[in-house]
Amino acid sequence: MEEYFDYDVTKYPFVTLIQELFAHDLQLLHELPNAEYSFFSTPGNDSDTIFHKLFYDRMRSGWKDFTNTYVRFIRECIAPISGNTGEIIYQTWPSFRVHLPGNVAVGGWHKDSDYHHPPGEVNFIVAITPMFESNATIAEREPGTLDFRHFTMTPGQIVRFNGNQCLHGNLPNTTGKTRVSFDFRILSADSYNPSHDLTSLSRGNKFLIGHYYQRMSL
Ligand SMILES: [Fe+2]
């Protein structure tokens, strides 16, 4: 079942950093030029927008303020609530999401395991703007139950859920407000499989340490 946690937005300034990157009210990103996209009905092009390009170009150019904050956040906020001791395996770069009005953030209802993600992953979502009504992620409470709920959240909140096994997705955003968030996955050392030879359907990443994941000593 999903669980919510609070974190300190001053100590881990993801909201400020992403706000500075876009230099625009994040809930109104859809007002920027060239921000209209046809409906993302399948996975893939949903992460190929001008917003993703700006975010990942900044990451590729070495966005130390963000990546250092992210690594510190994994160590100080995520590891303690994950129950991992000794080490934790985490997604190298988080997945950036933009849920534009009239569209979805992620094309297709799925479990991450449908996309070759290995078993044992635990998912986290970090809200950068308010997530409410139809601009929120929706997921099953337990695998196979079809007991869906919205992840209603405000900046400063994270949610942990079993995205590997619980069906999740989103509805067309009718709120008139863009939702921005990022998400990532962690694994315990015990559940990491170094011979998992499948790659992610979206980006072709190998689900291995040094590729999709990094290992952190705690
Ligand atoms: Fe997913």
PDB file of N, CA and C in Angstrom, residues 135-218:
ATOM      1  N   ASN A 135      -4.664  15.652 -12.471  1.00  0.00           N
ATOM      2  CA  ASN A 135      -3.234  15.754 -12.822  1.00  0.00           C
ATOM      3  C   ASN A 135      -2.346  14.920 -11.891  1.00  0.00           C
ATOM      4  N   ALA A 136      -2.974  14.088 -11.078  1.00  0.00           N
ATOM      5  CA  ALA A 136      -2.220  13.224 -10.160  1.00  0.00           C
ATOM      6  C   ALA A 136      -2.005  11.843 -10.783  1.00  0.00           C
ATOM      7  N   THR A 137      -0.935  11.203 -10.363  1.00  0.00           N
ATOM      8  CA  THR A 137      -0.716   9.799 -10.718  1.00  0.00           C
ATOM      9  C   THR A 137      -1.798   8.956 -10.030  1.00  0.00           C
ATOM     10  N   ILE A 138      -2.203   7.893 -10.691  1.00  0.00           N
ATOM     11  CA  ILE A 138      -3.224   6.983 -10.149  1.00  0.00           C
ATOM     12  C   ILE A 138      -2.616   5.583 -10.114  1.00  0.00           C
ATOM     13  N   ALA A 139      -2.832   4.885  -9.008  1.00  0.00           N
ATOM     14  CA  ALA A 139      -2.263   3.533  -8.914  1.00  0.00           C
ATOM     15  C   ALA A 139      -3.168   2.626  -8.093  1.00  0.00           C
ATOM     16  N   GLU A 140      -3.039   1.344  -8.377  1.00  0.00           N
ATOM     17  CA  GLU A 140      -3.701   0.335  -7.545  1.00  0.00           C
ATOM     18  C   GLU A 140      -3.102   0.367  -6.145  1.00  0.00           C
ATOM     19  N   ARG A 141      -3.923   0.067  -5.172  1.00  0.00           N
ATOM     20  CA  ARG A 141      -3.415   0.021  -3.795  1.00  0.00           C
ATOM     21  C   ARG A 141      -2.595  -1.251  -3.560  1.00  0.00           C
ATOM     22  N   GLU A 142      -3.073  -2.366  -4.078  1.00  0.00           N
ATOM     23  CA  GLU A 142      -2.363  -3.642  -3.982  1.00  0.00           C
ATOM     24  C   GLU A 142      -2.392  -4.296  -5.360  1.00  0.00           C
ATOM     25  N   PRO A 143      -1.386  -5.087  -5.691  1.00  0.00           N
ATOM     26  CA  PRO A 143      -1.330  -5.681  -7.035  1.00  0.00           C
ATOM     27  C   PRO A 143      -2.579  -6.495  -7.382  1.00  0.00           C
ATOM     28  N   GLY A 144      -3.098  -6.225  -8.550  1.00  0.00           N
ATOM     29  CA  GLY A 144      -4.188  -7.031  -9.082  1.00  0.00           C
ATOM     30  C   GLY A 144      -5.565  -6.715  -8.547  1.00  0.00           C
ATOM     31  N   THR A 145      -5.689  -5.741  -7.652  1.00  0.00           N
ATOM     32  CA  THR A 145      -6.990  -5.464  -7.024  1.00  0.00           C
ATOM     33  C   THR A 145      -7.854  -4.517  -7.839  1.00  0.00           C
ATOM     34  N   LEU A 146      -7.244  -3.743  -8.741  1.00  0.00           N
ATOM     35  CA  LEU A 146      -7.926  -2.670  -9.477  1.00  0.00           C
ATOM     36  C   LEU A 146      -8.552  -1.645  -8.523  1.00  0.00           C
ATOM     37  N   ASP A 147      -7.995  -1.580  -7.325  1.00  0.00           N
ATOM     38  CA  ASP A 147      -8.449  -0.642  -6.290  1.00  0.00           C
ATOM     39  C   ASP A 147      -7.610   0.631  -6.447  1.00  0.00           C
ATOM     40  N   PHE A 148      -8.056   1.505  -7.363  1.00  0.00           N
ATOM     41  CA  PHE A 148      -7.230   2.649  -7.759  1.00  0.00           C
ATOM     42  C   PHE A 148      -7.439   3.849  -6.849  1.00  0.00           C
ATOM     43  N   ARG A 149      -6.371   4.601  -6.661  1.00  0.00           N
ATOM     44  CA  ARG A 149      -6.489   5.875  -5.956  1.00  0.00           C
ATOM     45  C   ARG A 149      -5.532   6.908  -6.540  1.00  0.00           C
ATOM     46  N   HIS A 150      -5.901   8.162  -6.369  1.00  0.00           N
ATOM     47  CA  HIS A 150      -5.030   9.263  -6.795  1.00  0.00           C
ATOM     48  C   HIS A 150      -3.966   9.492  -5.732  1.00  0.00           C
ATOM     49  N   PHE A 151      -2.778   9.835  -6.164  1.00  0.00           N
ATOM     50  CA  PHE A 151      -1.743  10.284  -5.232  1.00  0.00           C
ATOM     51  C   PHE A 151      -1.847  11.807  -5.136  1.00  0.00           C
ATOM     52  N   THR A 152      -2.652  12.275  -4.214  1.00  0.00           N
ATOM     53  CA  THR A 152      -2.838  13.712  -4.014  1.00  0.00           C
ATOM     54  C   THR A 152      -1.729  14.213  -3.099  1.00  0.00           C
ATOM     55  N   MET A 153      -0.942  15.150  -3.618  1.00  0.00           N
ATOM     56  CA  MET A 153       0.273  15.556  -2.902  1.00  0.00           C
ATOM     57  C   MET A 153       0.564  17.029  -3.132  1.00  0.00           C
ATOM     58  N   THR A 154       1.347  17.596  -2.231  1.00  0.00           N
ATOM     59  CA  THR A 154       1.839  18.962  -2.408  1.00  0.00           C
ATOM     60  C   THR A 154       3.367  18.922  -2.397  1.00  0.00           C
ATOM     61  N   PRO A 155       4.027  19.963  -2.928  1.00  0.00           N
ATOM     62  CA  PRO A 155       5.491  19.993  -2.869  1.00  0.00           C
ATOM     63  C   PRO A 155       5.948  19.844  -1.410  1.00  0.00           C
ATOM     64  N   GLY A 156       6.972  19.041  -1.206  1.00  0.00           N
ATOM     65  CA  GLY A 156       7.398  18.714   0.160  1.00  0.00           C
ATOM     66  C   GLY A 156       6.921  17.331   0.574  1.00  0.00           C
ATOM     67  N   GLN A 157       6.149  16.701  -0.302  1.00  0.00           N
ATOM     68  CA  GLN A 157       5.686  15.337  -0.027  1.00  0.00           C
ATOM     69  C   GLN A 157       6.257  14.362  -1.046  1.00  0.00           C
ATOM     70  N   ILE A 158       6.475  13.151  -0.572  1.00  0.00           N
ATOM     71  CA  ILE A 158       6.821  12.049  -1.465  1.00  0.00           C
ATOM     72  C   ILE A 158       5.872  10.895  -1.171  1.00  0.00           C
ATOM     73  N   VAL A 159       5.701  10.065  -2.153  1.00  0.00           N
ATOM     74  CA  VAL A 159       4.893   8.858  -1.928  1.00  0.00           C
ATOM     75  C   VAL A 159       5.729   7.649  -2.343  1.00  0.00           C
ATOM     76  N   ARG A 160       5.619   6.613  -1.545  1.00  0.00           N
ATOM     77  CA  ARG A 160       6.260   5.336  -1.865  1.00  0.00           C
ATOM     78  C   ARG A 160       5.166   4.360  -2.274  1.00  0.00           C
ATOM     79  N   PHE A 161       5.394   3.633  -3.362  1.00  0.00           N
ATOM     80  CA  PHE A 161       4.383   2.652  -3.778  1.00  0.00           C
ATOM     81  C   PHE A 161       5.048   1.536  -4.571  1.00  0.00           C
ATOM     82  N   ASN A 162       4.278   0.502  -4.778  1.00  0.00           N
ATOM     83  CA  ASN A 162       4.788  -0.686  -5.470  1.00  0.00           C
ATOM     84  C   ASN A 162       4.452  -0.597  -6.958  1.00  0.00           C
ATOM     85  N   GLY A 163       5.158   0.292  -7.644  1.00  0.00           N
ATOM     86  CA  GLY A 163       4.898   0.484  -9.074  1.00  0.00           C
ATOM     87  C   GLY A 163       5.363  -0.678  -9.929  1.00  0.00           C
ATOM     88  N   ASN A 164       6.161  -1.532  -9.340  1.00  0.00           N
ATOM     89  CA  ASN A 164       6.632  -2.700 -10.084  1.00  0.00           C
ATOM     90  C   ASN A 164       5.494  -3.688 -10.308  1.00  0.00           C
ATOM     91  N   GLN A 165       4.570  -3.764  -9.337  1.00  0.00           N
ATOM     92  CA  GLN A 165       3.508  -4.773  -9.395  1.00  0.00           C
ATOM     93  C   GLN A 165       2.103  -4.170  -9.445  1.00  0.00           C
ATOM     94  N   CYS A 166       1.950  -2.915  -9.032  1.00  0.00           N
ATOM     95  CA  CYS A 166       0.631  -2.278  -9.030  1.00  0.00           C
ATOM     96  C   CYS A 166       0.429  -1.508 -10.335  1.00  0.00           C
ATOM     97  N   LEU A 167      -0.719  -1.721 -10.934  1.00  0.00           N
ATOM     98  CA  LEU A 167      -1.051  -1.019 -12.176  1.00  0.00           C
ATOM     99  C   LEU A 167      -1.131   0.487 -11.883  1.00  0.00           C
ATOM    100  N   HIS A 168      -0.548   1.317 -12.770  1.00  0.00           N
ATOM    101  CA  HIS A 168      -0.610   2.764 -12.551  1.00  0.00           C
ATOM    102  C   HIS A 168      -0.591   3.512 -13.877  1.00  0.00           C
ATOM    103  N   GLY A 169      -0.963   4.771 -13.800  1.00  0.00           N
ATOM    104  CA  GLY A 169      -1.025   5.610 -14.991  1.00  0.00           C
ATOM    105  C   GLY A 169      -1.649   6.937 -14.618  1.00  0.00           C
ATOM    106  N   ASN A 170      -2.247   7.567 -15.603  1.00  0.00           N
ATOM    107  CA  ASN A 170      -2.915   8.842 -15.312  1.00  0.00           C
ATOM    108  C   ASN A 170      -4.014   9.109 -16.326  1.00  0.00           C
ATOM    109  N   LEU A 171      -4.884  10.028 -15.948  1.00  0.00           N
ATOM    110  CA  LEU A 171      -5.998  10.418 -16.803  1.00  0.00           C
ATOM    111  C   LEU A 171      -5.620  11.696 -17.541  1.00  0.00           C
ATOM    112  N   PRO A 172      -6.352  12.026 -18.600  1.00  0.00           N
ATOM    113  CA  PRO A 172      -6.143  13.352 -19.208  1.00  0.00           C
ATOM    114  C   PRO A 172      -6.326  14.434 -18.146  1.00  0.00           C
ATOM    115  N   ASN A 173      -5.392  15.373 -18.146  1.00  0.00           N
ATOM    116  CA  ASN A 173      -5.379  16.432 -17.140  1.00  0.00           C
ATOM    117  C   ASN A 173      -6.417  17.490 -17.504  1.00  0.00           C
ATOM    118  N   THR A 174      -7.476  17.583 -16.689  1.00  0.00           N
ATOM    119  CA  THR A 174      -8.518  18.585 -16.939  1.00  0.00           C
ATOM    120  C   THR A 174      -8.486  19.705 -15.895  1.00  0.00           C
ATOM    121  N   THR A 175      -7.385  19.791 -15.140  1.00  0.00           N
ATOM    122  CA  THR A 175      -7.330  20.789 -14.063  1.00  0.00           C
ATOM    123  C   THR A 175      -6.959  22.180 -14.566  1.00  0.00           C
ATOM    124  N   GLY A 176      -6.404  22.252 -15.790  1.00  0.00           N
ATOM    125  CA  GLY A 176      -5.920  23.540 -16.283  1.00  0.00           C
ATOM    126  C   GLY A 176      -4.543  23.895 -15.749  1.00  0.00           C
ATOM    127  N   LYS A 177      -3.986  23.032 -14.891  1.00  0.00           N
ATOM    128  CA  LYS A 177      -2.658  23.269 -14.307  1.00  0.00           C
ATOM    129  C   LYS A 177      -1.726  22.134 -14.703  1.00  0.00           C
ATOM    130  N   THR A 178      -0.530  22.506 -15.128  1.00  0.00           N
ATOM    131  CA  THR A 178       0.490  21.493 -15.399  1.00  0.00           C
ATOM    132  C   THR A 178       0.972  20.892 -14.085  1.00  0.00           C
ATOM    133  N   ARG A 179       1.168  19.584 -14.094  1.00  0.00           N
ATOM    134  CA  ARG A 179       1.810  18.930 -12.935  1.00  0.00           C
ATOM    135  C   ARG A 179       3.249  18.572 -13.306  1.00  0.00           C
ATOM    136  N   VAL A 180       4.184  18.918 -12.436  1.00  0.00           N
ATOM    137  CA  VAL A 180       5.589  18.530 -12.587  1.00  0.00           C
ATOM    138  C   VAL A 180       5.964  17.653 -11.395  1.00  0.00           C
ATOM    139  N   SER A 181       6.640  16.564 -11.667  1.00  0.00           N
ATOM    140  CA  SER A 181       7.126  15.682 -10.600  1.00  0.00           C
ATOM    141  C   SER A 181       8.334  14.924 -11.130  1.00  0.00           C
ATOM    142  N   PHE A 182       9.025  14.243 -10.220  1.00  0.00           N
ATOM    143  CA  PHE A 182       9.979  13.246 -10.694  1.00  0.00           C
ATOM    144  C   PHE A 182       9.824  12.004  -9.842  1.00  0.00           C
ATOM    145  N   ASP A 183      10.269  10.909 -10.387  1.00  0.00           N
ATOM    146  CA  ASP A 183      10.144   9.650  -9.664  1.00  0.00           C
ATOM    147  C   ASP A 183      11.391   8.819  -9.878  1.00  0.00           C
ATOM    148  N   PHE A 184      11.567   7.863  -9.011  1.00  0.00           N
ATOM    149  CA  PHE A 184      12.740   6.994  -9.098  1.00  0.00           C
ATOM    150  C   PHE A 184      12.442   5.706  -8.355  1.00  0.00           C
ATOM    151  N   ARG A 185      13.340   4.769  -8.517  1.00  0.00           N
ATOM    152  CA  ARG A 185      13.166   3.449  -7.934  1.00  0.00           C
ATOM    153  C   ARG A 185      14.408   3.084  -7.137  1.00  0.00           C
ATOM    154  N   ILE A 186      14.203   2.307  -6.097  1.00  0.00           N
ATOM    155  CA  ILE A 186      15.338   1.787  -5.332  1.00  0.00           C
ATOM    156  C   ILE A 186      15.214   0.269  -5.247  1.00  0.00           C
ATOM    157  N   LEU A 187      16.330  -0.339  -4.934  1.00  0.00           N
ATOM    158  CA  LEU A 187      16.399  -1.791  -4.738  1.00  0.00           C
ATOM    159  C   LEU A 187      17.242  -2.052  -3.499  1.00  0.00           C
ATOM    160  N   SER A 188      16.933  -3.112  -2.802  1.00  0.00           N
ATOM    161  CA  SER A 188      17.843  -3.561  -1.747  1.00  0.00           C
ATOM    162  C   SER A 188      18.958  -4.369  -2.404  1.00  0.00           C
ATOM    163  N   ALA A 189      20.088  -4.477  -1.718  1.00  0.00           N
ATOM    164  CA  ALA A 189      21.195  -5.268  -2.266  1.00  0.00           C
ATOM    165  C   ALA A 189      20.743  -6.714  -2.496  1.00  0.00           C
ATOM    166  N   ASP A 190      19.870  -7.194  -1.618  1.00  0.00           N
ATOM    167  CA  ASP A 190      19.406  -8.588  -1.731  1.00  0.00           C
ATOM    168  C   ASP A 190      18.586  -8.821  -2.987  1.00  0.00           C
ATOM    169  N   SER A 191      17.842  -7.808  -3.406  1.00  0.00           N
ATOM    170  CA  SER A 191      16.955  -8.028  -4.555  1.00  0.00           C
ATOM    171  C   SER A 191      17.626  -7.656  -5.885  1.00  0.00           C
ATOM    172  N   TYR A 192      18.830  -7.116  -5.823  1.00  0.00           N
ATOM    173  CA  TYR A 192      19.524  -6.761  -7.073  1.00  0.00           C
ATOM    174  C   TYR A 192      20.014  -8.017  -7.789  1.00  0.00           C
ATOM    175  N   ASN A 193      19.713  -8.065  -9.076  1.00  0.00           N
ATOM    176  CA  ASN A 193      20.116  -9.214  -9.887  1.00  0.00           C
ATOM    177  C   ASN A 193      21.102  -8.755 -10.961  1.00  0.00           C
ATOM    178  N   PRO A 194      22.393  -9.011 -10.759  1.00  0.00           N
ATOM    179  CA  PRO A 194      23.397  -8.524 -11.724  1.00  0.00           C
ATOM    180  C   PRO A 194      23.308  -9.208 -13.080  1.00  0.00           C
ATOM    181  N   SER A 195      22.526 -10.292 -13.162  1.00  0.00           N
ATOM    182  CA  SER A 195      22.397 -10.937 -14.479  1.00  0.00           C
ATOM    183  C   SER A 195      21.045 -10.659 -15.141  1.00  0.00           C
ATOM    184  N   HIS A 196      20.318  -9.679 -14.607  1.00  0.00           N
ATOM    185  CA  HIS A 196      19.076  -9.253 -15.269  1.00  0.00           C
ATOM    186  C   HIS A 196      19.470  -8.620 -16.605  1.00  0.00           C
ATOM    187  N   ASP A 197      19.179  -9.297 -17.697  1.00  0.00           N
ATOM    188  CA  ASP A 197      19.751  -8.834 -18.967  1.00  0.00           C
ATOM    189  C   ASP A 197      18.744  -8.108 -19.849  1.00  0.00           C
ATOM    190  N   LEU A 198      17.601  -7.740 -19.272  1.00  0.00           N
ATOM    191  CA  LEU A 198      16.633  -6.985 -20.064  1.00  0.00           C
ATOM    192  C   LEU A 198      16.918  -5.494 -19.946  1.00  0.00           C
ATOM    193  N   THR A 199      16.492  -4.754 -20.946  1.00  0.00           N
ATOM    194  CA  THR A 199      16.702  -3.307 -20.926  1.00  0.00           C
ATOM    195  C   THR A 199      15.348  -2.610 -20.887  1.00  0.00           C
ATOM    196  N   SER A 200      15.354  -1.356 -20.452  1.00  0.00           N
ATOM    197  CA  SER A 200      14.094  -0.617 -20.357  1.00  0.00           C
ATOM    198  C   SER A 200      13.533  -0.392 -21.760  1.00  0.00           C
ATOM    199  N   LEU A 201      12.223  -0.504 -21.861  1.00  0.00           N
ATOM    200  CA  LEU A 201      11.581  -0.329 -23.168  1.00  0.00           C
ATOM    201  C   LEU A 201      11.670   1.119 -23.616  1.00  0.00           C
ATOM    202  N   SER A 202      11.635   2.049 -22.637  1.00  0.00           N
ATOM    203  CA  SER A 202      11.562   3.455 -23.028  1.00  0.00           C
ATOM    204  C   SER A 202      12.909   3.982 -23.514  1.00  0.00           C
ATOM    205  N   ARG A 203      13.977   3.657 -22.799  1.00  0.00           N
ATOM    206  CA  ARG A 203      15.266   4.290 -23.105  1.00  0.00           C
ATOM    207  C   ARG A 203      16.356   3.295 -23.469  1.00  0.00           C
ATOM    208  N   GLY A 204      16.051   2.004 -23.365  1.00  0.00           N
ATOM    209  CA  GLY A 204      17.069   1.015 -23.681  1.00  0.00           C
ATOM    210  C   GLY A 204      18.151   0.890 -22.633  1.00  0.00           C
ATOM    211  N   ASN A 205      17.866   1.399 -21.424  1.00  0.00           N
ATOM    212  CA  ASN A 205      18.841   1.307 -20.335  1.00  0.00           C
ATOM    213  C   ASN A 205      18.949  -0.106 -19.805  1.00  0.00           C
ATOM    214  N   LYS A 206      20.141  -0.508 -19.433  1.00  0.00           N
ATOM    215  CA  LYS A 206      20.304  -1.779 -18.728  1.00  0.00           C
ATOM    216  C   LYS A 206      20.012  -1.556 -17.252  1.00  0.00           C
ATOM    217  N   PHE A 207      19.265  -2.498 -16.667  1.00  0.00           N
ATOM    218  CA  PHE A 207      18.910  -2.361 -15.250  1.00  0.00           C
ATOM    219  C   PHE A 207      20.046  -2.895 -14.384  1.00  0.00           C
ATOM    220  N   LEU A 208      21.197  -2.272 -14.522  1.00  0.00           N
ATOM    221  CA  LEU A 208      22.406  -2.719 -13.842  1.00  0.00           C
ATOM    222  C   LEU A 208      23.079  -1.541 -13.156  1.00  0.00           C
ATOM    223  N   ILE A 209      23.833  -1.857 -12.104  1.00  0.00           N
ATOM    224  CA  ILE A 209      24.631  -0.823 -11.443  1.00  0.00           C
ATOM    225  C   ILE A 209      25.649  -0.286 -12.455  1.00  0.00           C
ATOM    226  N   GLY A 210      25.756   1.022 -12.498  1.00  0.00           N
ATOM    227  CA  GLY A 210      26.629   1.666 -13.486  1.00  0.00           C
ATOM    228  C   GLY A 210      25.858   2.088 -14.725  1.00  0.00           C
ATOM    229  N   HIS A 211      24.614   1.636 -14.829  1.00  0.00           N
ATOM    230  CA  HIS A 211      23.742   2.042 -15.926  1.00  0.00           C
ATOM    231  C   HIS A 211      22.509   2.712 -15.316  1.00  0.00           C
ATOM    232  N   TYR A 212      21.419   1.948 -15.230  1.00  0.00           N
ATOM    233  CA  TYR A 212      20.174   2.512 -14.693  1.00  0.00           C
ATOM    234  C   TYR A 212      20.306   2.816 -13.200  1.00  0.00           C
ATOM    235  N   TYR A 213      21.115   2.021 -12.520  1.00  0.00           N
ATOM    236  CA  TYR A 213      21.250   2.155 -11.063  1.00  0.00           C
ATOM    237  C   TYR A 213      22.652   2.584 -10.651  1.00  0.00           C
ATOM    238  N   GLN A 214      22.712   3.110  -9.426  1.00  0.00           N
ATOM    239  CA  GLN A 214      23.966   3.325  -8.718  1.00  0.00           C
ATOM    240  C   GLN A 214      23.859   2.626  -7.366  1.00  0.00           C
ATOM    241  N   ARG A 215      25.005   2.271  -6.845  1.00  0.00           N
ATOM    242  CA  ARG A 215      25.060   1.674  -5.513  1.00  0.00           C
ATOM    243  C   ARG A 215      25.590   2.722  -4.540  1.00  0.00           C
ATOM    244  N   MET A 216      24.979   2.794  -3.379  1.00  0.00           N
ATOM    245  CA  MET A 216      25.435   3.734  -2.353  1.00  0.00           C
ATOM    246  C   MET A 216      25.683   2.967  -1.065  1.00  0.00           C
ATOM    247  N   SER A 217      26.863   3.169  -0.491  1.00  0.00           N
ATOM    248  CA  SER A 217      27.138   2.612   0.833  1.00  0.00           C
ATOM    249  C   SER A 217      26.515   3.509   1.878  1.00  0.00           C
ATOM    250  N   LEU A 218      25.889   2.909   2.868  1.00  0.00           N
ATOM    251  CA  LEU A 218      25.215   3.698   3.906  1.00  0.00           C
ATOM    252  C   LEU A 218      26.023   3.682   5.209  1.00  0.00           C
TER     253      LEU A 218
END
